XYZ file of C-alpha atoms in Angstrom:
402
model
C 13.290 -36.778 -1.246
C 16.621 -35.610 -2.679
C 17.762 -32.209 -1.379
C 17.106 -29.289 -3.704
C 19.574 -26.481 -4.369
C 17.766 -23.125 -4.483
C 19.018 -19.901 -6.000
C 17.221 -16.559 -5.657
C 17.775 -13.983 -8.409
C 16.621 -10.396 -7.988
C 17.592 -6.803 -7.421
C 18.088 -5.072 -4.087
C 20.408 -2.508 -2.536
C 22.977 -4.133 -0.218
C 23.206 -2.118 2.986
C 26.804 -1.189 2.250
C 25.764 0.278 -1.133
C 22.623 2.240 -0.206
C 24.320 5.596 0.368
C 26.325 5.276 -2.848
C 23.210 4.443 -4.887
C 21.387 7.494 -3.513
C 24.352 9.733 -4.328
C 24.756 8.454 -7.895
C 21.081 8.137 -8.896
C 18.999 10.732 -10.705
C 16.079 8.308 -11.182
C 13.516 6.973 -8.711
C 15.112 4.544 -6.254
C 13.143 1.366 -5.573
C 13.597 1.056 -1.829
C 10.179 -0.585 -1.362
C 10.979 -3.467 -3.726
C 14.434 -3.831 -2.188
C 12.972 -4.088 1.330
C 10.338 -6.580 0.124
C 12.960 -8.835 -1.458
C 15.168 -8.563 1.642
C 12.326 -9.900 3.766
C 11.712 -12.794 1.367
C 15.396 -13.738 1.616
C 15.249 -13.528 5.407
C 12.130 -15.698 5.478
C 13.700 -18.312 3.205
C 16.772 -18.401 5.447
C 14.551 -19.083 8.460
C 12.367 -21.630 6.671
C 15.329 -23.553 5.243
C 17.482 -23.277 8.349
C 20.389 -21.963 6.279
C 21.206 -18.901 4.158
C 19.735 -19.183 0.665
C 22.196 -18.325 -2.155
C 21.355 -15.013 -3.792
C 22.422 -13.460 -7.097
C 21.850 -9.695 -7.084
C 21.447 -7.459 -10.128
C 21.725 -3.937 -8.738
C 18.517 -2.091 -9.781
C 19.803 1.296 -10.891
C 19.093 3.590 -13.828
C 21.175 3.568 -16.999
C 24.330 5.575 -17.631
C 24.645 8.475 -18.304
C 21.243 10.078 -17.608
C 19.985 8.083 -14.643
C 23.127 6.743 -12.934
C 26.718 7.941 -12.817
C 28.519 4.615 -13.294
C 29.254 3.267 -16.766
C 30.176 -0.124 -15.264
C 28.398 -1.758 -12.326
C 31.081 -3.719 -10.544
C 30.682 -7.289 -9.340
C 31.346 -7.940 -5.669
C 30.652 -10.478 -2.943
C 28.364 -9.591 -0.047
C 26.069 -11.265 2.481
C 22.364 -10.604 2.955
C 22.669 -12.415 6.318
C 25.354 -14.030 8.463
C 26.983 -16.874 6.546
C 25.339 -16.025 3.218
C 27.526 -16.189 0.106
C 25.943 -13.743 -2.308
C 27.201 -12.113 -5.483
C 26.343 -8.716 -6.913
C 26.579 -9.256 -10.672
C 28.625 -6.801 -12.693
C 27.418 -5.447 -16.033
C 27.804 -2.578 -18.497
C 25.316 0.135 -17.563
C 25.381 2.085 -20.848
C 21.801 2.630 -22.056
C 22.114 0.968 -25.468
C 23.928 -2.196 -24.313
C 22.730 -2.599 -20.719
C 20.073 -5.260 -21.392
C 22.376 -7.430 -23.493
C 25.183 -7.118 -20.953
C 22.891 -8.108 -18.081
C 21.546 -11.081 -20.050
C 25.029 -12.397 -20.951
C 26.312 -11.951 -17.409
C 23.220 -13.613 -15.918
C 23.586 -16.634 -18.221
C 27.236 -16.868 -17.177
C 26.386 -16.803 -13.467
C 23.569 -19.330 -13.895
C 25.919 -21.718 -15.742
C 28.385 -21.505 -12.857
C 25.604 -22.221 -10.354
C 24.242 -25.150 -12.403
C 27.708 -26.690 -12.658
C 28.177 -26.584 -8.887
C 24.662 -27.702 -7.893
C 23.069 -31.073 -7.199
C 20.720 -32.813 -9.587
C 17.588 -31.181 -8.073
C 17.604 -27.437 -8.656
C 15.185 -24.503 -8.346
C 15.480 -20.820 -9.209
C 13.257 -18.134 -7.685
C 13.146 -14.914 -9.718
C 11.970 -11.685 -8.099
C 10.132 -9.488 -10.642
C 9.380 -10.088 -14.323
C 12.590 -8.474 -15.528
C 13.175 -9.016 -19.259
C 16.616 -10.377 -18.447
C 15.118 -13.057 -16.201
C 12.341 -13.970 -18.610
C 14.940 -14.539 -21.328
C 16.444 -17.339 -19.220
C 13.382 -19.321 -18.077
C 13.008 -21.506 -21.201
C 16.694 -22.362 -21.103
C 16.489 -23.227 -17.388
C 13.468 -25.498 -17.955
C 15.434 -27.422 -20.596
C 18.086 -27.946 -17.907
C 15.452 -29.485 -15.595
C 15.344 -26.534 -13.204
C 12.127 -25.664 -11.359
C 11.290 -22.006 -11.845
C 9.239 -19.725 -9.593
C 8.441 -16.084 -10.343
C 7.586 -13.669 -7.546
C 5.628 -10.913 -9.260
C 5.158 -7.778 -7.119
C 4.082 -5.726 -10.160
C 2.760 -6.359 -13.650
C 4.960 -4.837 -16.405
C 2.055 -2.727 -17.672
C 1.901 -0.874 -14.340
C 5.591 -0.309 -13.684
C 7.210 3.147 -13.601
C 3.974 5.007 -13.023
C 5.867 8.272 -12.609
C 7.030 8.159 -16.231
C 5.268 9.783 -19.137
C 3.495 7.235 -21.303
C 4.863 8.273 -24.694
C 4.911 6.130 -27.828
C 8.357 4.621 -27.194
C 7.470 3.708 -23.622
C 4.150 2.162 -24.718
C 6.035 0.099 -27.319
C 8.469 -1.044 -24.637
C 5.642 -2.100 -22.313
C 3.860 -3.958 -25.134
C 7.055 -5.854 -25.882
C 7.608 -6.594 -22.181
C 4.045 -7.927 -21.857
C 4.564 -10.123 -24.913
C 7.783 -11.463 -23.398
C 6.028 -12.287 -20.126
C 3.136 -13.950 -21.936
C 5.477 -16.145 -23.999
C 7.382 -17.151 -20.843
C 4.393 -18.232 -18.728
C 4.452 -21.879 -19.804
C 8.084 -22.243 -18.688
C 7.430 -20.966 -15.165
C 6.225 -23.623 -12.731
C 4.848 -21.473 -9.925
C 3.949 -17.834 -9.338
C 3.752 -15.716 -6.195
C 1.249 -12.905 -6.821
C -0.197 -10.025 -4.848
C -3.846 -10.264 -5.910
C -6.308 -12.576 -7.665
C -6.724 -9.879 -10.325
C -3.099 -10.482 -11.315
C -3.849 -14.181 -11.835
C -6.855 -13.282 -13.981
C -4.712 -10.892 -16.021
C -2.148 -13.659 -16.637
C -4.833 -16.350 -17.129
C -3.300 -18.668 -14.526
C -4.977 -21.766 -13.091
C -5.430 -21.860 -9.302
C -2.829 -24.580 -8.767
C -0.007 -22.548 -10.285
C 0.080 -19.615 -7.899
C -0.293 -18.419 -4.340
C -1.211 -14.960 -3.077
C 1.302 -13.165 -0.879
C 0.276 -9.543 -0.689
C 2.879 -8.540 1.869
C 5.573 -9.655 4.248
C 6.654 -8.471 7.700
C 10.008 -8.641 9.438
C 9.811 -11.275 12.173
C 12.621 -9.676 14.150
C 12.867 -5.973 13.384
C 14.188 -5.040 16.853
C 11.239 -2.718 17.305
C 11.489 -0.054 19.941
C 8.731 2.571 20.201
C 10.226 5.884 19.139
C 9.754 8.677 21.661
C 7.232 11.091 20.187
C 8.164 14.771 20.137
C 7.462 16.514 23.427
C 5.604 19.287 21.587
C 1.939 19.129 20.635
C 2.696 18.975 16.910
C 0.574 16.576 14.859
C 2.878 14.971 12.294
C 1.489 13.273 9.189
C 4.155 11.191 7.424
C 4.290 9.815 3.882
C 7.181 7.638 2.698
C 7.294 6.217 -0.816
C 7.249 7.062 -4.509
C 6.322 10.591 -5.498
C 4.206 9.796 -8.562
C 1.075 11.753 -9.421
C -0.855 8.499 -9.723
C -0.006 7.734 -6.093
C -2.230 10.612 -4.956
C 0.513 13.071 -3.998
C -1.225 16.138 -5.551
C -4.422 15.296 -3.660
C -2.468 14.870 -0.410
C -0.850 18.290 -0.806
C -4.199 19.914 -1.584
C -5.926 18.239 1.361
C -3.160 19.237 3.775
C -3.354 22.855 2.569
C -6.979 22.907 3.757
C -5.982 22.144 7.348
C -5.834 25.592 8.949
C -4.118 24.685 12.228
C -0.483 25.747 12.638
C 0.435 22.727 14.795
C 0.243 20.244 11.876
C 3.229 19.007 9.875
C 3.320 16.982 6.651
C 6.614 15.101 6.286
C 7.319 13.586 2.856
C 10.110 11.108 2.171
C 10.839 9.665 -1.279
C 11.731 10.446 -4.875
C 9.883 10.717 -8.170
C 8.216 13.025 -10.679
C 6.494 15.189 -8.027
C 9.719 16.143 -6.208
C 9.972 19.648 -7.702
C 6.293 20.439 -7.127
C 6.589 19.324 -3.516
C 9.616 21.559 -3.016
C 7.582 24.447 -4.419
C 4.771 23.605 -1.987
C 7.184 23.953 0.950
C 7.817 27.556 -0.077
C 4.114 28.328 0.181
C 3.483 26.281 3.325
C 6.269 26.027 5.882
C 4.443 23.179 7.623
C 5.460 20.817 4.793
C 8.850 19.186 5.335
C 10.742 17.249 2.638
C 13.288 14.568 3.556
C 14.102 13.354 0.032
C 15.170 9.771 -0.660
C 16.350 8.212 2.591
C 17.956 4.808 3.179
C 15.253 2.333 4.167
C 16.273 2.097 7.825
C 16.031 5.896 8.163
C 12.615 5.961 6.500
C 11.409 3.282 8.929
C 12.741 5.284 11.889
C 10.875 8.332 10.565
C 7.614 6.363 10.310
C 7.779 5.491 13.992
C 7.794 9.166 15.003
C 4.550 9.963 13.131
C 1.241 10.867 14.676
C -0.384 9.289 11.612
C 1.029 7.524 8.558
C -0.762 8.321 5.310
C -1.086 6.687 1.898
C -3.114 8.842 -0.543
C -3.220 6.241 -3.348
C -6.787 6.139 -4.717
C -8.922 3.246 -6.035
C -9.855 5.194 -9.188
C -6.543 4.142 -10.769
C -6.760 0.829 -12.645
C -3.416 -0.435 -11.332
C -4.696 -0.577 -7.731
C -6.532 -3.878 -8.311
C -3.249 -5.463 -9.369
C -1.206 -4.155 -6.460
C -0.835 -4.151 -2.705
C 1.146 -1.119 -1.503
C 4.159 -2.570 0.290
C 4.181 0.464 2.553
C 0.909 -0.813 4.099
C 2.657 -3.557 6.062
C 5.718 -1.375 6.619
C 3.458 1.307 8.105
C 1.622 -1.249 10.246
C 4.927 -2.541 11.594
C 5.733 1.009 12.738
C 2.859 0.716 15.253
C 1.348 4.047 14.286
C -2.190 4.525 12.864
C -2.444 4.126 9.080
C -4.819 6.339 7.062
C -5.454 5.342 3.442
C -8.148 4.725 0.860
C -9.835 1.325 0.645
C -8.061 -0.315 -2.305
C -9.261 -3.377 -4.263
C -5.884 -5.102 -3.850
C -5.994 -4.983 -0.039
C -7.732 -8.043 1.478
C -10.679 -7.431 3.814
C -8.820 -9.096 6.694
C -6.856 -5.824 7.020
C -9.978 -3.698 7.554
C -10.015 -3.811 11.394
C -6.446 -2.497 11.497
C -6.584 0.356 8.973
C -8.415 3.683 8.947
C -9.911 4.624 5.582
C -10.499 8.016 4.024
C -14.235 8.598 3.567
C -13.701 10.274 0.185
C -11.253 12.499 -1.667
C -13.159 15.617 -0.606
C -12.984 14.604 3.066
C -9.229 13.895 3.199
C -8.390 16.953 5.290
C -11.258 16.294 7.719
C -10.253 12.642 8.027
C -6.650 13.601 8.839
C -7.827 16.100 11.455
C -10.217 13.556 12.981
C -7.566 10.826 13.347
C -4.808 13.155 14.547
C -7.239 14.538 17.118
C -7.406 11.274 19.078
C -5.391 11.094 22.280
C -2.004 9.368 22.210
C -3.182 6.324 24.190
C -5.817 5.559 21.563
C -3.403 6.211 18.673
C -0.826 3.893 20.249
C -3.429 1.152 20.754
C -4.525 1.376 17.102
C -0.920 1.126 15.969
C -0.020 -1.786 18.252
C -3.031 -3.851 17.144
C -2.051 -3.383 13.503
C 1.554 -4.311 14.209
C 0.540 -7.450 16.103
C -1.685 -8.595 13.235
C 1.012 -8.456 10.546
C 3.686 -9.763 12.888
C 1.656 -12.910 13.608
C -0.099 -13.474 10.271
C 2.279 -12.053 7.646
C 5.768 -12.564 9.028
C 8.607 -13.467 6.681
C 9.023 -17.071 7.871
C 5.326 -17.896 7.456
C 5.286 -16.384 3.964
C 8.519 -18.100 2.895
C 7.202 -21.478 4.049
C 4.167 -20.918 1.814
C 6.460 -20.215 -1.159
C 8.387 -23.438 -0.566
C 5.183 -25.477 -0.223
C 3.862 -23.967 -3.435
C 7.070 -25.045 -5.213
C 6.835 -28.475 -3.538
C 10.291 -28.050 -2.009
């Protein structure tokens, strides 16, 4: 079979740009999606035996309200040793951003097509409007197209108010995705419910709910010498993610030796800061670079995810922090969600109900450290063996018949 040239197109934060993005952003920063895409790239590198070319569109808010830069500059970088990647430049002004990104993406794709062999494949990460606008054109050029879909457009930006303009935008985005489906050869989805939503036949998609770093240089973090019980949450601070319920449940824990550490950004940030004034046991770290958030997770007594199954979006999603938490080798406490496969059940601890959240946190934190460590290590071993980035990337390539 003739070799195939593969290009991955998506949006992540290059390590050298993370601090700058945090400083210049006033919108929620998508570290979870960035980490997920980084692992897919790493897995593809391992599966192919060479660095996969990557075109990055920096995922930042628009100028001037959500990001300080009017122009996002283009620059070369490497997601791994030997990789030749390009961060695409574009005009970040609100009214022209989408058109600028589309024109620049078409330009970069033309350059790649000109320099590629006859067999070509493009893997898009996320159903970005800019990407969807290119799939029909790519198919006419004979390019195989795969879409990795970590979220459905209808359930993006859950920390935003759903006003008329936003609902119109989502309706248009859904229509764009629907009209693009026939030009996409293969899909990588998180849940079967996503396939049902998109009306896809079994042969056109695979499920890949999560991905773990095969070589994350894990070292158990030394736990604090004190007897403090530290409950850690890292992720988006949206109301629909259960943050208000987490704060309320923690307030019902009377013991002074408990701490709730929250890391992230989003609509609940101000309310959380107010909560720290009433309860000094709550500590806020803000938006941290991914590597710092991971280091924080490894110091926890328990890692918590308060997202609840009552929200409709949960059947279409798999919280990426689930695998990230499990890789930290600390116990994970969360609600049983419809998007989480049953094979994870032996390695997760579930809240009994919303009303029992505080009791459940006390019960799990009350176990001795040897038992907590054993729970965490079993979870880590499971995802490391069954969900590592190379295994998952090989499944993507088989699905695309590459």
